GROMACS .gro file of C-alpha atoms in nm:
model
  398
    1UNK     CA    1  -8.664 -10.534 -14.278
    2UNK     CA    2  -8.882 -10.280 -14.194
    3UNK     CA    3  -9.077 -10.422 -13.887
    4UNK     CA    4  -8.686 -10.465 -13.754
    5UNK     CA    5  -8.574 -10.127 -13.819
    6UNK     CA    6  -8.894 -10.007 -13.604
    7UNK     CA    7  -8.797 -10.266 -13.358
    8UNK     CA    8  -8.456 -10.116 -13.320
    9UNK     CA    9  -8.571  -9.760 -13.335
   10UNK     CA   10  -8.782  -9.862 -13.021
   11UNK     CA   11  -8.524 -10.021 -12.840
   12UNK     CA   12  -8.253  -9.727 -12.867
   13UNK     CA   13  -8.533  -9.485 -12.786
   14UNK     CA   14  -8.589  -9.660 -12.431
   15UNK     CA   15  -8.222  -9.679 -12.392
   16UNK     CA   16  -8.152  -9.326 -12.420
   17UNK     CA   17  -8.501  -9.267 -12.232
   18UNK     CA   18  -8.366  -9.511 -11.938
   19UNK     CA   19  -8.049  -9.305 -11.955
   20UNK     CA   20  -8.185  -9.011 -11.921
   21UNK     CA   21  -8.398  -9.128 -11.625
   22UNK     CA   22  -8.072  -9.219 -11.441
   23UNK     CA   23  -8.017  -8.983 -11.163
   24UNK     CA   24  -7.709  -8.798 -11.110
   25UNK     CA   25  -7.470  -9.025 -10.847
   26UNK     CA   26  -7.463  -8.845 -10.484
   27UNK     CA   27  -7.220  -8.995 -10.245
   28UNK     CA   28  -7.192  -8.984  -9.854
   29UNK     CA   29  -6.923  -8.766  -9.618
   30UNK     CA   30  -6.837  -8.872  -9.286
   31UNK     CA   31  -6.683  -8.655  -9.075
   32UNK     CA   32  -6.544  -8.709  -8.716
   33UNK     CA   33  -6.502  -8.389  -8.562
   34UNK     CA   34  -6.228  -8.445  -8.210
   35UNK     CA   35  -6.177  -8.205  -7.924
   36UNK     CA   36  -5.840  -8.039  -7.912
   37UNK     CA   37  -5.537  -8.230  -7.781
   38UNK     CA   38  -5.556  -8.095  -7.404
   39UNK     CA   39  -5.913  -8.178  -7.349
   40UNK     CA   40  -6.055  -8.410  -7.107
   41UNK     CA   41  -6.221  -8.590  -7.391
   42UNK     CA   42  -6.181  -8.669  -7.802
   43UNK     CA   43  -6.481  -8.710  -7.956
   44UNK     CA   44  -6.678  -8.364  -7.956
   45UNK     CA   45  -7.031  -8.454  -7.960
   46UNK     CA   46  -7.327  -8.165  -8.086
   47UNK     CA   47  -7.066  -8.036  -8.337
   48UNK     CA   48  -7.217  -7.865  -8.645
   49UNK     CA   49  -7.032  -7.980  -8.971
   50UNK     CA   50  -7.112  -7.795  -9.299
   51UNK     CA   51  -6.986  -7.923  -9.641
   52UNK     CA   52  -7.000  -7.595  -9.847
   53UNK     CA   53  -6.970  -7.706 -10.315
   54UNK     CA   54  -6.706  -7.463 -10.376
   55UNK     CA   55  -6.849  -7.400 -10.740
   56UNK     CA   56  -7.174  -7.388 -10.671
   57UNK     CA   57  -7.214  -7.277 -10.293
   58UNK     CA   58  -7.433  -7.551 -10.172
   59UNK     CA   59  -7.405  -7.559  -9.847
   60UNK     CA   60  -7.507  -7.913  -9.672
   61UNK     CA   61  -7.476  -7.969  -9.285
   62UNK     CA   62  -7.520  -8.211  -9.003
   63UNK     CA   63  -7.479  -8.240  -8.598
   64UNK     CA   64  -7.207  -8.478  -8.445
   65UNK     CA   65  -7.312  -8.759  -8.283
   66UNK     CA   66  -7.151  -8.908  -7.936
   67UNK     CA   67  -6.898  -9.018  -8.115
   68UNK     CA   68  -6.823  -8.713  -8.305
   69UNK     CA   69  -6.934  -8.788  -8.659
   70UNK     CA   70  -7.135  -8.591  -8.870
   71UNK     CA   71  -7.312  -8.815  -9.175
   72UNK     CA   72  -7.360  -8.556  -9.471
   73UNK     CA   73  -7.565  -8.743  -9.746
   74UNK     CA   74  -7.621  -8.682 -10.063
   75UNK     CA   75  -7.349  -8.498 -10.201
   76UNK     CA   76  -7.333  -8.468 -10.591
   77UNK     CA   77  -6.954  -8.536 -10.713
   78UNK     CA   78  -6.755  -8.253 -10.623
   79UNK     CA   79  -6.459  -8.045 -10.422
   80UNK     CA   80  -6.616  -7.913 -10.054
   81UNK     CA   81  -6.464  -7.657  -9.784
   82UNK     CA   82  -6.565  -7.856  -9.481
   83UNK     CA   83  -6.610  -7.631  -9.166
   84UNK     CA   84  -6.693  -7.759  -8.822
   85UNK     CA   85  -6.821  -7.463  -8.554
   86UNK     CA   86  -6.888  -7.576  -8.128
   87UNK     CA   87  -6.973  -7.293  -7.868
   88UNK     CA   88  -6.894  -7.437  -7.521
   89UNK     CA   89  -7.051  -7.240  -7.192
   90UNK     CA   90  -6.816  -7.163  -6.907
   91UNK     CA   91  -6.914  -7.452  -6.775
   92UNK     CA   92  -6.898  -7.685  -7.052
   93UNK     CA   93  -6.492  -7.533  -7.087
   94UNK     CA   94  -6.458  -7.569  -6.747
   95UNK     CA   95  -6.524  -7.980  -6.713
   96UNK     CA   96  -6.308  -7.974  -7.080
   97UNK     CA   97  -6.012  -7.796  -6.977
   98UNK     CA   98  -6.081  -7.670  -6.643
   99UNK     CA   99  -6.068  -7.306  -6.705
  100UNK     CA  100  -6.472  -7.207  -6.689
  101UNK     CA  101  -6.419  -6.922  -6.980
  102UNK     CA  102  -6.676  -6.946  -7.275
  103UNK     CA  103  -6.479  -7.110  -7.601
  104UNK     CA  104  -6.559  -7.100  -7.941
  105UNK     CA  105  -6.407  -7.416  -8.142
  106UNK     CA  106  -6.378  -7.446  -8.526
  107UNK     CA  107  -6.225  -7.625  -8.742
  108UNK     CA  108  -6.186  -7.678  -9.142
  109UNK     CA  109  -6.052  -7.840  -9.417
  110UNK     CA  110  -6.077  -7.644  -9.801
  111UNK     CA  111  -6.043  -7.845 -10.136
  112UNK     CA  112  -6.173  -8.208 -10.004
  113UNK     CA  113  -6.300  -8.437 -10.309
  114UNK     CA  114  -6.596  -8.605 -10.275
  115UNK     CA  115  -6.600  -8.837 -10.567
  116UNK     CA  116  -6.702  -9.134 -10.343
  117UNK     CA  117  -6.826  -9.197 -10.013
  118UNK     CA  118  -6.551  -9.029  -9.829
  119UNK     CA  119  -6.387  -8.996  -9.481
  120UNK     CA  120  -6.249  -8.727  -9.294
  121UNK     CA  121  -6.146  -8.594  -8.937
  122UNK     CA  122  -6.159  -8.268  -8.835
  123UNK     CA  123  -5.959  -8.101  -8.494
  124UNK     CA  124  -6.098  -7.837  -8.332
  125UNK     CA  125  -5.888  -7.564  -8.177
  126UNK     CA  126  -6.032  -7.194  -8.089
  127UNK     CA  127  -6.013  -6.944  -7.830
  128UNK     CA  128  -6.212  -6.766  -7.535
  129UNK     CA  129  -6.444  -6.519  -7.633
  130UNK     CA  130  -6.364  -6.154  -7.517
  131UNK     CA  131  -6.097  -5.948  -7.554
  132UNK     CA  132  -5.975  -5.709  -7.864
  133UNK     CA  133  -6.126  -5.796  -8.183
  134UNK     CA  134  -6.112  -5.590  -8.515
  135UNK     CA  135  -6.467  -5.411  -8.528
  136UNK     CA  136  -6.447  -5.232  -8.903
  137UNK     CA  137  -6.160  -5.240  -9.153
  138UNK     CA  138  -6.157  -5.036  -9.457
  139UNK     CA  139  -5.885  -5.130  -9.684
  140UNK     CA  140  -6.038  -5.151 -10.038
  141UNK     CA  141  -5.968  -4.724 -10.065
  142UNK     CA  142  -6.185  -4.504 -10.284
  143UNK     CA  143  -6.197  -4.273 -10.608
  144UNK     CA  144  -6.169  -3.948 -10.630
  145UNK     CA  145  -6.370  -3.716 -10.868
  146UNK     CA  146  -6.125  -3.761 -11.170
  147UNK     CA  147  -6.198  -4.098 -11.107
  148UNK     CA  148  -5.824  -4.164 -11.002
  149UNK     CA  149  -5.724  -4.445 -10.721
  150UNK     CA  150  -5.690  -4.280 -10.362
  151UNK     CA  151  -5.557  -4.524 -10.045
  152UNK     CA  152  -5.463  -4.325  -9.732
  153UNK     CA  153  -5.782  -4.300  -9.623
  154UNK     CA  154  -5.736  -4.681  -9.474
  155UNK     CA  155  -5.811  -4.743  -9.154
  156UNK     CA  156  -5.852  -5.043  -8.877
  157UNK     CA  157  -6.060  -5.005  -8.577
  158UNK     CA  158  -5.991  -5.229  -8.237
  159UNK     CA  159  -6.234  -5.296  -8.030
  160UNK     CA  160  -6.282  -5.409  -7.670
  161UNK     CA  161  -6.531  -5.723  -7.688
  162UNK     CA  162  -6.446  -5.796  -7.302
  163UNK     CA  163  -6.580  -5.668  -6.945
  164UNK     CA  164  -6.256  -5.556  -6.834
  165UNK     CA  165  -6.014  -5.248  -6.934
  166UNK     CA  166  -5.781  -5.358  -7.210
  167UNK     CA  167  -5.430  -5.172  -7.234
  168UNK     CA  168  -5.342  -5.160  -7.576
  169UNK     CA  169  -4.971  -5.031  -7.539
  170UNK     CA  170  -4.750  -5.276  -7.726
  171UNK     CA  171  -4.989  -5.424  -7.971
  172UNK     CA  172  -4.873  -5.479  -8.290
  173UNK     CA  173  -5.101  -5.443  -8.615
  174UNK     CA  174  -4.964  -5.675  -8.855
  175UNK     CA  175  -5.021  -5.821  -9.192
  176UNK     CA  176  -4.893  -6.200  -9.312
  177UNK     CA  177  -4.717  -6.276  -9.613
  178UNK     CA  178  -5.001  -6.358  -9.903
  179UNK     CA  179  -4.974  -6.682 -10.089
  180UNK     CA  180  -5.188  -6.605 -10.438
  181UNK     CA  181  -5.071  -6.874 -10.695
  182UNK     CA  182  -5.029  -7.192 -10.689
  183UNK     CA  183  -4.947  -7.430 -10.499
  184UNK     CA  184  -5.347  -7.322 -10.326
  185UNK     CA  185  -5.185  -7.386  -9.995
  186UNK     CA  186  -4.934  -7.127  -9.870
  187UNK     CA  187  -4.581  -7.286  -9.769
  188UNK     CA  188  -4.585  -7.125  -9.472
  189UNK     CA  189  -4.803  -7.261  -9.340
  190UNK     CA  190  -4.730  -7.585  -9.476
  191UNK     CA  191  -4.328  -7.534  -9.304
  192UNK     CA  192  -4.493  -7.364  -9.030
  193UNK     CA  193  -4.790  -7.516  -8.905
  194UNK     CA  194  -4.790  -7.316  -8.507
  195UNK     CA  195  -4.698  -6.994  -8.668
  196UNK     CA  196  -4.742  -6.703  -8.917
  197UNK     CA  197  -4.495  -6.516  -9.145
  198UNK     CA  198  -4.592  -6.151  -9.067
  199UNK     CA  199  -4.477  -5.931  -9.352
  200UNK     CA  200  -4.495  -5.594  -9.174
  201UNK     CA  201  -4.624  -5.435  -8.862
  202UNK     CA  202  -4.643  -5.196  -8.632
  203UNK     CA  203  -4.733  -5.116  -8.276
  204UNK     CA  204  -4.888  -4.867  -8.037
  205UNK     CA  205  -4.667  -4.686  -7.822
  206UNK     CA  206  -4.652  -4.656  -7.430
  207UNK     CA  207  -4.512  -4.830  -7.133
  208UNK     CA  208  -4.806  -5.042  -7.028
  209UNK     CA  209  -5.077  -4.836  -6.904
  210UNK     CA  210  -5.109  -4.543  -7.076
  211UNK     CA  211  -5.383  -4.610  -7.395
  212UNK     CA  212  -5.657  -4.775  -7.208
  213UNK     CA  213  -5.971  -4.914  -7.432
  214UNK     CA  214  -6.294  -4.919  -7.212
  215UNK     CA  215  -6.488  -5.227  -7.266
  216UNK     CA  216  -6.727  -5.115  -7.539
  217UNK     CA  217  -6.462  -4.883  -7.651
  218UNK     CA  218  -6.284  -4.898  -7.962
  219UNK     CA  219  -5.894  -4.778  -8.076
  220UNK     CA  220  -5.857  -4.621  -8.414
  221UNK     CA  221  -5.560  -4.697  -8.659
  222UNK     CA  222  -5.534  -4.503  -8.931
  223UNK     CA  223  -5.323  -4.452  -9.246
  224UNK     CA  224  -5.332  -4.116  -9.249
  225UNK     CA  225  -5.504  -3.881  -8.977
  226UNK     CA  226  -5.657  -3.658  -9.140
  227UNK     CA  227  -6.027  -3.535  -9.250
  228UNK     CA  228  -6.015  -3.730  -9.600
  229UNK     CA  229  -6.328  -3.548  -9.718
  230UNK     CA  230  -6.169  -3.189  -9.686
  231UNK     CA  231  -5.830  -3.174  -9.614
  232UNK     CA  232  -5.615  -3.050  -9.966
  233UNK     CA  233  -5.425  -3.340 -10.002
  234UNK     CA  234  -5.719  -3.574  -9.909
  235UNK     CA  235  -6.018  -3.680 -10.122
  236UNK     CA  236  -6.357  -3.509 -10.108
  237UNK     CA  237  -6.513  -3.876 -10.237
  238UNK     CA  238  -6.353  -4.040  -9.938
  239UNK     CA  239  -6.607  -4.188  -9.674
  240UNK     CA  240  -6.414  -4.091  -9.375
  241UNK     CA  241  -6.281  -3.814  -9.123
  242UNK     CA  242  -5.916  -3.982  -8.950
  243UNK     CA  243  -5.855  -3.675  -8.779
  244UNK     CA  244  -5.998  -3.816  -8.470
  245UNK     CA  245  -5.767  -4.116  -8.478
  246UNK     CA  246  -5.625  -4.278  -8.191
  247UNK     CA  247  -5.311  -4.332  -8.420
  248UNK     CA  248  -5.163  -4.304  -8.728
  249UNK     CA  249  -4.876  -4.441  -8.943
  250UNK     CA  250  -4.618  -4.246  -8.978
  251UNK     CA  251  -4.343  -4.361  -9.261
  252UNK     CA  252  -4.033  -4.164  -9.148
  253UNK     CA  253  -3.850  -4.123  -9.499
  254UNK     CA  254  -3.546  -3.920  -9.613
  255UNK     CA  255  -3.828  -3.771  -9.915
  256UNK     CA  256  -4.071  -3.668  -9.642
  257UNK     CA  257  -4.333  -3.844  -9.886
  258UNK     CA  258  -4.582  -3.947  -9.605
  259UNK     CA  259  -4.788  -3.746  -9.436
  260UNK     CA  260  -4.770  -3.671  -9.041
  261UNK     CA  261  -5.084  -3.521  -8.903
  262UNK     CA  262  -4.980  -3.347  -8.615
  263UNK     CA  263  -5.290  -3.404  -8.375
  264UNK     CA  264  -5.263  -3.781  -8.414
  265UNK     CA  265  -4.991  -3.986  -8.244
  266UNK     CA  266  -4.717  -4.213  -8.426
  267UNK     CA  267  -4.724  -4.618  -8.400
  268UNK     CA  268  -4.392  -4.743  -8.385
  269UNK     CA  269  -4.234  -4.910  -8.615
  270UNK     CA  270  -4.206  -5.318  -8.591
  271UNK     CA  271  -4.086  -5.459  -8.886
  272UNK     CA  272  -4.155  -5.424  -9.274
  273UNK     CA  273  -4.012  -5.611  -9.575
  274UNK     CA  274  -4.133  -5.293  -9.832
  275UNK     CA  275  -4.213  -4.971  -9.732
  276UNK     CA  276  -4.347  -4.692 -10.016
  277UNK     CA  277  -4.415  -4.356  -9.865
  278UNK     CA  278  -4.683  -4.509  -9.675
  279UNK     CA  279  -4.810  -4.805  -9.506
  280UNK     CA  280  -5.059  -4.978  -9.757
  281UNK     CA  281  -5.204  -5.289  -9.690
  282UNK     CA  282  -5.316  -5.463 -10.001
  283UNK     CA  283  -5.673  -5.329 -10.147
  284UNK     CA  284  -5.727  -5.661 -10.272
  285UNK     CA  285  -5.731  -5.792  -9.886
  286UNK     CA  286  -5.493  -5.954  -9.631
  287UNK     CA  287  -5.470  -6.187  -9.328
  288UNK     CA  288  -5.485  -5.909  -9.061
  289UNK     CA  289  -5.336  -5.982  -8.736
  290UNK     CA  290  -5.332  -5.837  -8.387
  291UNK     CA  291  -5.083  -5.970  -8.163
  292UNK     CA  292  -4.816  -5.879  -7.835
  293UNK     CA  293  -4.446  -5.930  -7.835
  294UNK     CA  294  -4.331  -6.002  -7.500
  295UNK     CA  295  -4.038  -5.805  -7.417
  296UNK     CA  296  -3.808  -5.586  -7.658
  297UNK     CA  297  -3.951  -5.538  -8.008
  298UNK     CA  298  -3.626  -5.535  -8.189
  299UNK     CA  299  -3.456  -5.786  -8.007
  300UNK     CA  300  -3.761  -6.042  -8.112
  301UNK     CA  301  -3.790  -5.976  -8.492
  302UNK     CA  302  -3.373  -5.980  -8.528
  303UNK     CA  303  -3.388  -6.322  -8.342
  304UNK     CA  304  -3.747  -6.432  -8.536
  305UNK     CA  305  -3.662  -6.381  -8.908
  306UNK     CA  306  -3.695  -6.661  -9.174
  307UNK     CA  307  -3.653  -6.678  -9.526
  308UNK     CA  308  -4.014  -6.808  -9.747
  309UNK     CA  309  -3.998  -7.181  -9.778
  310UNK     CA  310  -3.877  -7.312 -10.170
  311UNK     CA  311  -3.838  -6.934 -10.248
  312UNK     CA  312  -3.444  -6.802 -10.376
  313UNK     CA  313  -3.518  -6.478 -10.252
  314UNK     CA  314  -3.307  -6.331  -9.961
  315UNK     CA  315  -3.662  -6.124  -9.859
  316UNK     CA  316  -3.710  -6.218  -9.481
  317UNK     CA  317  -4.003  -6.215  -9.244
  318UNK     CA  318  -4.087  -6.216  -8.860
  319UNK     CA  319  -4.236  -6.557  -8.774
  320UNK     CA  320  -4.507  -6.534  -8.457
  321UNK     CA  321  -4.632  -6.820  -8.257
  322UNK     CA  322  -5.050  -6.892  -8.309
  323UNK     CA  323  -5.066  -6.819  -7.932
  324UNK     CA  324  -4.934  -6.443  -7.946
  325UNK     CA  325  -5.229  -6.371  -8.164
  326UNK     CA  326  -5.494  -6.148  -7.993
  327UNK     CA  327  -5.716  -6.150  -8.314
  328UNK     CA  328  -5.677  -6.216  -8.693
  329UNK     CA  329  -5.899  -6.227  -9.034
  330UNK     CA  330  -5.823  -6.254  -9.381
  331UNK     CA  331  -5.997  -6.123  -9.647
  332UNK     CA  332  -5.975  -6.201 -10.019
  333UNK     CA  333  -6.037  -6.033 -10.348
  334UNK     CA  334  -6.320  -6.222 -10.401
  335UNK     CA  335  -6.491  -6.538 -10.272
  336UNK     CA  336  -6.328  -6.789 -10.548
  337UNK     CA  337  -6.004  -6.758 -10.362
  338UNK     CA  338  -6.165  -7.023 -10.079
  339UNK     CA  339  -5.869  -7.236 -10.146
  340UNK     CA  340  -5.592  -7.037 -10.075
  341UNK     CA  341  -5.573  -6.924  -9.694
  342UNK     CA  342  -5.307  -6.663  -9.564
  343UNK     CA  343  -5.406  -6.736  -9.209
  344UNK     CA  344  -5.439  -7.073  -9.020
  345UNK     CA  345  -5.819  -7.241  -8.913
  346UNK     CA  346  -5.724  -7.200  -8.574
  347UNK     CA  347  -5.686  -6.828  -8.651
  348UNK     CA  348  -5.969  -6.748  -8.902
  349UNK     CA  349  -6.121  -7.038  -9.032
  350UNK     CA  350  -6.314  -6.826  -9.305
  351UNK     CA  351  -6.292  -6.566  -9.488
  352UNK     CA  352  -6.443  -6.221  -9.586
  353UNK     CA  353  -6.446  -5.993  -9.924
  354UNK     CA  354  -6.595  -5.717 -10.093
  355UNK     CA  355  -6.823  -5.825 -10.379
  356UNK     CA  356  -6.792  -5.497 -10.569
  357UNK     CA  357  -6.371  -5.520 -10.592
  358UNK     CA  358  -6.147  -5.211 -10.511
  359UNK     CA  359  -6.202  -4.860 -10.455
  360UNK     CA  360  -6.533  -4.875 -10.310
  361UNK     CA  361  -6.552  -4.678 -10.016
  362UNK     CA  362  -6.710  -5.013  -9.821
  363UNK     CA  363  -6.542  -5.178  -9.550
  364UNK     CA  364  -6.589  -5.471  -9.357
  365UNK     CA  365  -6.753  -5.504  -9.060
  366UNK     CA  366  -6.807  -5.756  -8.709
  367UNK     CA  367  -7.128  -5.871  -8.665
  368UNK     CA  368  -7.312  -5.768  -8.328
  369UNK     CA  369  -7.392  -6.073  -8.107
  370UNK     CA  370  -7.568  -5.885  -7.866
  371UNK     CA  371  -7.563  -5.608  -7.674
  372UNK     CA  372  -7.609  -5.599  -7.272
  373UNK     CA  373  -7.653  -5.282  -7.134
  374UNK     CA  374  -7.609  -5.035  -7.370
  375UNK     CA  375  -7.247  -5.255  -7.501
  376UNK     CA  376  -7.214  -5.413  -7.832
  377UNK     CA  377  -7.078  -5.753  -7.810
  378UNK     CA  378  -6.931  -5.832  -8.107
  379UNK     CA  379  -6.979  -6.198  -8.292
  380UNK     CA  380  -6.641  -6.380  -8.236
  381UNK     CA  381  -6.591  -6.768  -8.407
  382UNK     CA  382  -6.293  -6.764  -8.533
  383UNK     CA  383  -6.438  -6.769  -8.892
  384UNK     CA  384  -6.478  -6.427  -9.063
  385UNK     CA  385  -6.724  -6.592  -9.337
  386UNK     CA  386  -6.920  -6.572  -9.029
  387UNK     CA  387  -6.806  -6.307  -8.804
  388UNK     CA  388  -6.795  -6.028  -9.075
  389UNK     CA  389  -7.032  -5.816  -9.278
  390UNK     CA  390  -6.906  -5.714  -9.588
  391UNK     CA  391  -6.948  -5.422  -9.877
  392UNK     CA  392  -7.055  -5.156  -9.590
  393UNK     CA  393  -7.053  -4.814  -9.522
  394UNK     CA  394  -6.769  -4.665  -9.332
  395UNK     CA  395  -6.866  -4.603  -8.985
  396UNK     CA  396  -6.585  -4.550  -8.742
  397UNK     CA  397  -6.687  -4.575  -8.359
  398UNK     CA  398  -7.048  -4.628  -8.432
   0.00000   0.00000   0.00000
């Protein structure tokens, strides 16, 4: 009886031995990555694909083949953001499309399960490089020495990524309507898969030529135009002087709550579903979009308003085509929102934060690519995870 006990003792102590030697399963993602519809061909070969653990952050990647698929091996069990990122020269987007203007193409696809050996296809759509891009945002506000919540010193700086004078008369700073609960996807861009439900903007003045941006030059938007750091009704902790702003925004109210500077012009006033005594944008982030309205401003939002899909309220929004978007980003409260976009790939196909929450004094800012000839070119791909800087000091027009 003994000698048998022993003899089982053994045998249960390899068993649990063998199942501890069993490695953890890892599985296999294929992903075929296509050109966009219009392209002269489908499969986009030389593709990187990057399969990014959303509760861990490991990050796994591979290169398309010629037939457009990416193998990424040994993946533990798990949900993955899949991103896919091409750079095509002028030349390259010239035998594609037959415009020769440098493209940047992304694509991605949040909340994918990998619980097997899985498939998935990816489309690429993106934009030519150039033109106005938002250089530095500062939205998360500051505190002020009683240690209270201050916001006007926001601010949003446009910059002129491109060779070529830019008139910025008639662009409209915008934000989207924020989907934070669940479902994770937003249903407007479920309903809405070409456009975006802006919730409120505004636009710089003129008739067409009068605010030029210099390539390498930047516009200033600000909340309020004023020096922050000294003015009475500022705050001395603030990181920033606005009274050099390009522009500011104005809230024209029968209270006289908001504050006009007098040595900074007025954007005019687009469209808002809420307006308090000023213009905040959410310190907890937004999808931020630049974009042109052809033609009269009112005419377009009275003819462009929709009501939120599955939602009783009577709240309504401006809806804007993809392709009247100049530039967008979206930023989040912090990075475990991944699966909850405000803004469609094809507009930012990441996303950027601040790491310390709200009231920081940081900002956000564009990478630098390069710079030729004294000009900062600023990094432009679509995807802000990679495009932006985060929990940085304010530094307008530097």
């Amino acid at each position: 009886m003994k000698q048998a006990t022993i003899s089982l003792m053994v045998l249960l102590a390899i068993a649990i031995s063998s199942c501890k030697d069993d490695p953890d399963p890892v599985y296999e993602l294929s992903v075929t990555v296509n050109y966009p519809e219009a392209y002269n061909s489908t499969e986009a070969e030389g593709v990187w694909v990057t399969a990014t653990e959303t509760s861990t952050g490991r990050a796994d990647s591979a290169q398309t083949d010629a037939s457009g698929i990416a193998l990424i091996g040994k993946l533990p069990a798990g949900i993955y953001n899949v991103s896919a990122a091409l750079q095509l020269s002028a030349a390259e987007a010239g035998a594609e499309t037959g415009i020769e203007e440098e493209i940047y193409l992304s694509a991605v696809q949040n909340n994918v399960s990998v619980l097997n050996d899985a498939q998935l296809t990816l489309q690429l759509a993106g934009a030519s490089l150039g033109g106005l891009v938002f250089k530095e945002v500062y939205y998360t506000g500051s505190r002020t020495p009683e240690d209270k919540r201050y916001f006007s010193d926001q601010y949003y700086e446009i910059y002129n990524n491109s060779t070529d004078v830019i008139y910025a008369d008639g662009l409209c700073l915008g934000v989207v309507n924020a989907w934070n609960r669940t479902p994770n996807i937003s249903p407007w861009l479920e309903e809405y898969p070409t456009k975006q439900a802006i919730e409120s903007f505004w636009y710089v003045p003129g008739s067409g030529e009068e605010n030029p941006i210099n390539p390498g030059e930047s516009l200033i938007i600000a909340q309020d135009g004023i020096n922050h750091q000294t003015d009475t009704l500022g705050n001395p902790l603030s990181p920033v002087d606005m009274s050099g702003a390009d522009f500011e925004v104005f809230v024209v109210r029968d209270d006289n709550k908001d504050l006009d500077a007098p040595a900074v012009p007025n954007m005019e006033f687009g469209y808002a579903t809420f307006l308090g005594f000023d213009w905040l944008t959410s310190v907890f982030g937004c999808g931020y979009v630049l974009f042109r309205i052809e033609g009269d401003v009112d005419a377009y939002v009275e003819s462009h308003k929709a009501l939120k899909p599955g939602s009783e309220s009577d709240k309504e929004y401006v809806l804007i085509d993809n392709d009247m978007i100049v530039d967008a980003f979206q930023t989040y409260a912090d990075d475990s929102e991944t699966g909850m976009p405000k803004l469609h790939p094809v507009n930012d196909a990441g996303f950027t934060f601040d790491p310390n929450g709200t009231y920081t004094g940081k900002c956000v800012r564009r990478k630098v690519k390069a710079v030729i000839d004294g000009r900062k070119v600023y990094q432009d791909t679509n995807n802000s995870t990679n495009d932006f800087l985060n929990d940085q000091e304010c530094q307008p027009r530097q």
